[in-house]
Amino acid sequence: MASEHVSNQVSLTHHFLIAMPAMADPNFSRTLTYICEHNAEGALGVIVNRPMDMSLATLFDRVNIALDAGETGGHFSRQPVYFGGPVQTDRGFVLHRPSGEWQSTLRVGDDVALTSSRDILQNMSEKGEPHDVLITLGYSGWSAGQLEWELSQNAWLTVAAEPEIIFAVAPEERLPAAMKLLGVDFANLSDVAGHA
């Protein structure tokens, strides 16, 4: 595999992208995005801190899967669906742990995966698993070299992802929590960096 030595590309798979305050794109202003795949062809991620005005109960109803309001599906029903990004906003994506075995899954980290097949929703309904989920409509995509260019323009800060921030922290606390991983307070982050 000599080709690996040719490319000096840094993969940001399993990293957080933190939108800088100067981010002009309203899709990404004040967002925390989890990168699920990043390679020479581009990057794919989901925004993890932008809940929509839709519950999982409503989403399950729309796809005709009964979400048990009892013990099995009860902890899911009140969870919000998230805006995952501006690409394919009519499709659902399930960020989850453990990764498990599903029809259409992109494995991201040791136990984190992104699944877009219906079987995972069926399993959540019937067995209440996987327990840790974040469901988005849409995803965020970058073509080859685009994310690298945006990083060079100081549009994002990056930090290795901590799954607990996605699955165990309230949505409005996720961005500040990711900033803390960098040792930066979001309130003090200046948007003058790189605008010389």
PDB file of C-alpha atoms in Angstrom:
ATOM      1  CA  MET A   1       0.000   0.000   0.000  1.00  0.00           C
ATOM      2  CA  ALA A   2       2.564   2.566  -1.092  1.00  0.00           C
ATOM      3  CA  SER A   3      -0.196   5.020  -1.983  1.00  0.00           C
ATOM      4  CA  GLU A   4      -0.776   5.695   1.703  1.00  0.00           C
ATOM      5  CA  HIS A   5       2.586   7.414   1.892  1.00  0.00           C
ATOM      6  CA  VAL A   6       1.824   9.717  -1.040  1.00  0.00           C
ATOM      7  CA  SER A   7      -1.153  11.391   0.604  1.00  0.00           C
ATOM      8  CA  ASN A   8      -0.495  13.510   3.653  1.00  0.00           C
ATOM      9  CA  GLN A   9      -4.200  13.993   4.262  1.00  0.00           C
ATOM     10  CA  VAL A  10      -5.325  14.082   7.862  1.00  0.00           C
ATOM     11  CA  SER A  11      -8.569  12.218   8.414  1.00  0.00           C
ATOM     12  CA  LEU A  12     -11.075  13.935  10.666  1.00  0.00           C
ATOM     13  CA  THR A  13     -13.269  10.829  10.973  1.00  0.00           C
ATOM     14  CA  HIS A  14     -14.587  10.621  14.576  1.00  0.00           C
ATOM     15  CA  HIS A  15     -13.838  14.319  15.168  1.00  0.00           C
ATOM     16  CA  PHE A  16     -16.057  17.237  16.026  1.00  0.00           C
ATOM     17  CA  LEU A  17     -16.218  20.303  13.793  1.00  0.00           C
ATOM     18  CA  ILE A  18     -16.969  23.424  15.797  1.00  0.00           C
ATOM     19  CA  ALA A  19     -18.350  26.273  13.717  1.00  0.00           C
ATOM     20  CA  MET A  20     -16.427  29.490  14.271  1.00  0.00           C
ATOM     21  CA  PRO A  21     -18.497  32.550  15.234  1.00  0.00           C
ATOM     22  CA  ALA A  22     -17.878  34.100  11.812  1.00  0.00           C
ATOM     23  CA  MET A  23     -19.601  31.166  10.070  1.00  0.00           C
ATOM     24  CA  ALA A  24     -21.889  32.861   7.541  1.00  0.00           C
ATOM     25  CA  ASP A  25     -23.780  29.766   6.373  1.00  0.00           C
ATOM     26  CA  PRO A  26     -27.000  29.650   8.439  1.00  0.00           C
ATOM     27  CA  ASN A  27     -27.025  25.843   8.128  1.00  0.00           C
ATOM     28  CA  PHE A  28     -23.871  25.702  10.239  1.00  0.00           C
ATOM     29  CA  SER A  29     -23.946  28.789  12.464  1.00  0.00           C
ATOM     30  CA  ARG A  30     -23.243  27.766  16.087  1.00  0.00           C
ATOM     31  CA  THR A  31     -23.204  24.075  15.196  1.00  0.00           C
ATOM     32  CA  LEU A  32     -21.309  21.077  16.429  1.00  0.00           C
ATOM     33  CA  THR A  33     -20.877  18.517  13.646  1.00  0.00           C
ATOM     34  CA  TYR A  34     -19.694  14.948  14.136  1.00  0.00           C
ATOM     35  CA  ILE A  35     -17.601  13.722  11.188  1.00  0.00           C
ATOM     36  CA  CYS A  36     -18.525  10.134  10.289  1.00  0.00           C
ATOM     37  CA  GLU A  37     -16.277   9.754   7.255  1.00  0.00           C
ATOM     38  CA  HIS A  38     -13.413  11.805   5.829  1.00  0.00           C
ATOM     39  CA  ASN A  39     -11.168  10.657   3.027  1.00  0.00           C
ATOM     40  CA  ALA A  40      -9.802  11.757  -0.353  1.00  0.00           C
ATOM     41  CA  GLU A  41     -13.327  11.701  -1.832  1.00  0.00           C
ATOM     42  CA  GLY A  42     -14.683  14.172   0.735  1.00  0.00           C
ATOM     43  CA  ALA A  43     -16.373  14.159   4.111  1.00  0.00           C
ATOM     44  CA  LEU A  44     -19.723  13.281   5.650  1.00  0.00           C
ATOM     45  CA  GLY A  45     -21.037  14.271   9.055  1.00  0.00           C
ATOM     46  CA  VAL A  46     -24.136  15.088  11.054  1.00  0.00           C
ATOM     47  CA  ILE A  47     -24.911  18.171  13.125  1.00  0.00           C
ATOM     48  CA  VAL A  48     -25.527  16.992  16.697  1.00  0.00           C
ATOM     49  CA  ASN A  49     -26.769  20.140  18.448  1.00  0.00           C
ATOM     50  CA  ARG A  50     -29.690  21.341  16.334  1.00  0.00           C
ATOM     51  CA  PRO A  51     -32.911  19.645  17.551  1.00  0.00           C
ATOM     52  CA  MET A  52     -35.949  20.099  15.317  1.00  0.00           C
ATOM     53  CA  ASP A  53     -39.529  20.580  16.391  1.00  0.00           C
ATOM     54  CA  MET A  54     -40.254  16.893  15.844  1.00  0.00           C
ATOM     55  CA  SER A  55     -40.096  14.009  18.301  1.00  0.00           C
ATOM     56  CA  LEU A  56     -38.947  10.482  17.543  1.00  0.00           C
ATOM     57  CA  ALA A  57     -42.535   9.396  18.227  1.00  0.00           C
ATOM     58  CA  THR A  58     -43.678  11.572  15.305  1.00  0.00           C
ATOM     59  CA  LEU A  59     -40.876  10.310  13.053  1.00  0.00           C
ATOM     60  CA  PHE A  60     -41.672   6.656  13.836  1.00  0.00           C
ATOM     61  CA  ASP A  61     -45.334   7.370  13.149  1.00  0.00           C
ATOM     62  CA  ARG A  62     -44.426   8.825   9.744  1.00  0.00           C
ATOM     63  CA  VAL A  63     -42.484   5.719   8.736  1.00  0.00           C
ATOM     64  CA  ASN A  64     -45.227   3.420  10.048  1.00  0.00           C
ATOM     65  CA  ILE A  65     -43.234   1.818  12.834  1.00  0.00           C
ATOM     66  CA  ALA A  66     -44.982   1.589  16.184  1.00  0.00           C
ATOM     67  CA  LEU A  67     -42.818   3.098  18.900  1.00  0.00           C
ATOM     68  CA  ASP A  68     -43.867   1.465  22.140  1.00  0.00           C
ATOM     69  CA  ALA A  69     -44.565   4.186  24.688  1.00  0.00           C
ATOM     70  CA  GLY A  70     -43.794   1.702  27.464  1.00  0.00           C
ATOM     71  CA  GLU A  71     -40.432   0.573  28.733  1.00  0.00           C
ATOM     72  CA  THR A  72     -39.018  -0.601  25.391  1.00  0.00           C
ATOM     73  CA  GLY A  73     -39.483   2.534  23.312  1.00  0.00           C
ATOM     74  CA  GLY A  74     -40.495   4.991  26.005  1.00  0.00           C
ATOM     75  CA  HIS A  75     -37.138   6.673  26.431  1.00  0.00           C
ATOM     76  CA  PHE A  76     -36.987   7.292  22.667  1.00  0.00           C
ATOM     77  CA  SER A  77     -40.447   8.756  22.094  1.00  0.00           C
ATOM     78  CA  ARG A  78     -39.771  12.198  23.590  1.00  0.00           C
ATOM     79  CA  GLN A  79     -36.304  12.604  22.084  1.00  0.00           C
ATOM     80  CA  PRO A  80     -36.090  15.190  19.311  1.00  0.00           C
ATOM     81  CA  VAL A  81     -35.128  14.544  15.728  1.00  0.00           C
ATOM     82  CA  TYR A  82     -32.120  16.658  14.728  1.00  0.00           C
ATOM     83  CA  PHE A  83     -31.299  18.711  11.646  1.00  0.00           C
ATOM     84  CA  GLY A  84     -28.242  16.761  10.486  1.00  0.00           C
ATOM     85  CA  GLY A  85     -27.350  19.030   7.593  1.00  0.00           C
ATOM     86  CA  PRO A  86     -28.631  20.359   4.289  1.00  0.00           C
ATOM     87  CA  VAL A  87     -28.118  17.180   2.203  1.00  0.00           C
ATOM     88  CA  GLN A  88     -30.976  14.646   1.772  1.00  0.00           C
ATOM     89  CA  THR A  89     -33.164  16.285   4.414  1.00  0.00           C
ATOM     90  CA  ASP A  90     -35.953  13.820   3.645  1.00  0.00           C
ATOM     91  CA  ARG A  91     -33.834  10.862   4.795  1.00  0.00           C
ATOM     92  CA  GLY A  92     -33.236   9.720   8.331  1.00  0.00           C
ATOM     93  CA  PHE A  93     -29.818   8.873   9.715  1.00  0.00           C
ATOM     94  CA  VAL A  94     -29.245   7.171  13.063  1.00  0.00           C
ATOM     95  CA  LEU A  95     -26.018   7.934  14.908  1.00  0.00           C
ATOM     96  CA  HIS A  96     -25.717   5.242  17.551  1.00  0.00           C
ATOM     97  CA  ARG A  97     -23.684   3.087  19.891  1.00  0.00           C
ATOM     98  CA  PRO A  98     -22.994   0.246  20.068  1.00  0.00           C
ATOM     99  CA  SER A  99     -22.500  -0.131  16.329  1.00  0.00           C
ATOM    100  CA  GLY A 100     -24.252  -3.509  15.919  1.00  0.00           C
ATOM    101  CA  GLU A 101     -25.133  -5.209  12.624  1.00  0.00           C
ATOM    102  CA  TRP A 102     -27.530  -3.358  10.292  1.00  0.00           C
ATOM    103  CA  GLN A 103     -28.256  -3.368   6.568  1.00  0.00           C
ATOM    104  CA  SER A 104     -26.688   0.013   5.798  1.00  0.00           C
ATOM    105  CA  THR A 105     -24.123   1.134   8.360  1.00  0.00           C
ATOM    106  CA  LEU A 106     -21.020   3.275   8.291  1.00  0.00           C
ATOM    107  CA  ARG A 107     -18.766   2.358  11.217  1.00  0.00           C
ATOM    108  CA  VAL A 108     -17.134   5.483  12.607  1.00  0.00           C
ATOM    109  CA  GLY A 109     -15.313   4.780  15.852  1.00  0.00           C
ATOM    110  CA  ASP A 110     -14.799   1.737  18.045  1.00  0.00           C
ATOM    111  CA  ASP A 111     -18.466   1.563  18.969  1.00  0.00           C
ATOM    112  CA  VAL A 112     -20.110   4.478  17.124  1.00  0.00           C
ATOM    113  CA  ALA A 113     -21.818   4.058  13.750  1.00  0.00           C
ATOM    114  CA  LEU A 114     -24.181   5.861  11.380  1.00  0.00           C
ATOM    115  CA  THR A 115     -27.039   3.748  10.021  1.00  0.00           C
ATOM    116  CA  SER A 116     -29.566   4.740   7.367  1.00  0.00           C
ATOM    117  CA  SER A 117     -31.562   1.511   7.046  1.00  0.00           C
ATOM    118  CA  ARG A 118     -35.033   0.921   8.455  1.00  0.00           C
ATOM    119  CA  ASP A 119     -34.046  -2.216  10.385  1.00  0.00           C
ATOM    120  CA  ILE A 120     -32.438  -0.184  13.185  1.00  0.00           C
ATOM    121  CA  LEU A 121     -35.694   1.739  13.754  1.00  0.00           C
ATOM    122  CA  GLN A 122     -37.581  -1.563  13.872  1.00  0.00           C
ATOM    123  CA  ASN A 123     -35.146  -2.864  16.473  1.00  0.00           C
ATOM    124  CA  MET A 124     -35.458   0.312  18.567  1.00  0.00           C
ATOM    125  CA  SER A 125     -39.221  -0.170  18.505  1.00  0.00           C
ATOM    126  CA  GLU A 126     -39.172  -3.850  19.418  1.00  0.00           C
ATOM    127  CA  LYS A 127     -36.132  -4.186  21.671  1.00  0.00           C
ATOM    128  CA  GLY A 128     -35.240  -0.636  22.733  1.00  0.00           C
ATOM    129  CA  GLU A 129     -31.768  -0.978  21.209  1.00  0.00           C
ATOM    130  CA  PRO A 130     -29.354   0.479  20.454  1.00  0.00           C
ATOM    131  CA  HIS A 131     -29.933   2.513  23.585  1.00  0.00           C
ATOM    132  CA  ASP A 132     -27.767   5.519  22.644  1.00  0.00           C
ATOM    133  CA  VAL A 133     -29.125   7.148  19.490  1.00  0.00           C
ATOM    134  CA  LEU A 134     -29.285  10.528  17.826  1.00  0.00           C
ATOM    135  CA  ILE A 135     -31.541  10.598  14.780  1.00  0.00           C
ATOM    136  CA  THR A 136     -31.153  13.280  12.134  1.00  0.00           C
ATOM    137  CA  LEU A 137     -32.950  14.264   8.992  1.00  0.00           C
ATOM    138  CA  GLY A 138     -30.286  15.067   6.460  1.00  0.00           C
ATOM    139  CA  TYR A 139     -26.518  15.117   6.713  1.00  0.00           C
ATOM    140  CA  SER A 140     -23.616  17.427   5.995  1.00  0.00           C
ATOM    141  CA  GLY A 141     -21.411  16.640   3.047  1.00  0.00           C
ATOM    142  CA  TRP A 142     -18.205  18.057   1.614  1.00  0.00           C
ATOM    143  CA  SER A 143     -16.744  17.257  -1.788  1.00  0.00           C
ATOM    144  CA  ALA A 144     -13.091  16.289  -2.237  1.00  0.00           C
ATOM    145  CA  GLY A 145     -10.857  18.973  -0.733  1.00  0.00           C
ATOM    146  CA  GLN A 146     -13.770  21.205   0.327  1.00  0.00           C
ATOM    147  CA  LEU A 147     -13.488  20.596   4.067  1.00  0.00           C
ATOM    148  CA  GLU A 148      -9.720  21.088   3.914  1.00  0.00           C
ATOM    149  CA  TRP A 149     -10.264  24.413   2.165  1.00  0.00           C
ATOM    150  CA  GLU A 150     -12.843  25.518   4.760  1.00  0.00           C
ATOM    151  CA  LEU A 151     -10.415  24.571   7.540  1.00  0.00           C
ATOM    152  CA  SER A 152      -7.728  26.662   5.846  1.00  0.00           C
ATOM    153  CA  GLN A 153     -10.196  29.579   5.915  1.00  0.00           C
ATOM    154  CA  ASN A 154     -10.627  29.205   9.689  1.00  0.00           C
ATOM    155  CA  ALA A 155     -14.306  28.265   9.323  1.00  0.00           C
ATOM    156  CA  TRP A 156     -14.006  25.416  11.844  1.00  0.00           C
ATOM    157  CA  LEU A 157     -12.149  24.259  14.901  1.00  0.00           C
ATOM    158  CA  THR A 158     -11.615  20.509  15.173  1.00  0.00           C
ATOM    159  CA  VAL A 159     -11.204  18.225  18.143  1.00  0.00           C
ATOM    160  CA  ALA A 160     -11.252  14.453  18.604  1.00  0.00           C
ATOM    161  CA  ALA A 161     -14.849  13.475  19.344  1.00  0.00           C
ATOM    162  CA  GLU A 162     -16.045  12.313  22.732  1.00  0.00           C
ATOM    163  CA  PRO A 163     -19.202  10.182  22.228  1.00  0.00           C
ATOM    164  CA  GLU A 164     -20.494  11.061  25.707  1.00  0.00           C
ATOM    165  CA  ILE A 165     -21.028  14.629  24.473  1.00  0.00           C
ATOM    166  CA  ILE A 166     -23.355  13.322  21.752  1.00  0.00           C
ATOM    167  CA  PHE A 167     -25.254  10.768  23.810  1.00  0.00           C
ATOM    168  CA  ALA A 168     -25.206  12.010  27.420  1.00  0.00           C
ATOM    169  CA  VAL A 169     -25.136  15.832  27.246  1.00  0.00           C
ATOM    170  CA  ALA A 170     -28.156  18.081  26.614  1.00  0.00           C
ATOM    171  CA  PRO A 171     -28.249  19.497  23.032  1.00  0.00           C
ATOM    172  CA  GLU A 172     -27.618  23.096  24.092  1.00  0.00           C
ATOM    173  CA  GLU A 173     -24.589  22.011  26.165  1.00  0.00           C
ATOM    174  CA  ARG A 174     -22.873  19.989  23.410  1.00  0.00           C
ATOM    175  CA  LEU A 175     -21.094  22.874  21.669  1.00  0.00           C
ATOM    176  CA  PRO A 176     -19.672  24.325  24.926  1.00  0.00           C
ATOM    177  CA  ALA A 177     -18.687  20.798  26.028  1.00  0.00           C
ATOM    178  CA  ALA A 178     -16.770  20.226  22.783  1.00  0.00           C
ATOM    179  CA  MET A 179     -15.076  23.608  23.202  1.00  0.00           C
ATOM    180  CA  LYS A 180     -13.968  22.532  26.675  1.00  0.00           C
ATOM    181  CA  LEU A 181     -12.181  19.563  25.072  1.00  0.00           C
ATOM    182  CA  LEU A 182     -10.043  22.210  23.347  1.00  0.00           C
ATOM    183  CA  GLY A 183      -9.728  24.234  26.528  1.00  0.00           C
ATOM    184  CA  VAL A 184     -11.642  27.139  24.968  1.00  0.00           C
ATOM    185  CA  ASP A 185     -14.754  28.898  26.261  1.00  0.00           C
ATOM    186  CA  PHE A 186     -17.189  29.449  23.386  1.00  0.00           C
ATOM    187  CA  ALA A 187     -18.297  32.777  24.883  1.00  0.00           C
ATOM    188  CA  ASN A 188     -14.716  34.080  24.648  1.00  0.00           C
ATOM    189  CA  LEU A 189     -14.046  32.797  21.142  1.00  0.00           C
ATOM    190  CA  SER A 190     -13.234  35.723  18.910  1.00  0.00           C
ATOM    191  CA  ASP A 191     -14.193  35.751  15.264  1.00  0.00           C
ATOM    192  CA  VAL A 192     -11.133  37.774  14.290  1.00  0.00           C
ATOM    193  CA  ALA A 193      -8.848  34.746  13.951  1.00  0.00           C
ATOM    194  CA  GLY A 194      -7.485  34.519  10.436  1.00  0.00           C
ATOM    195  CA  HIS A 195      -9.040  37.768   9.204  1.00  0.00           C
ATOM    196  CA  ALA A 196      -5.826  39.757   8.964  1.00  0.00           C
TER     197      ALA A 196
END
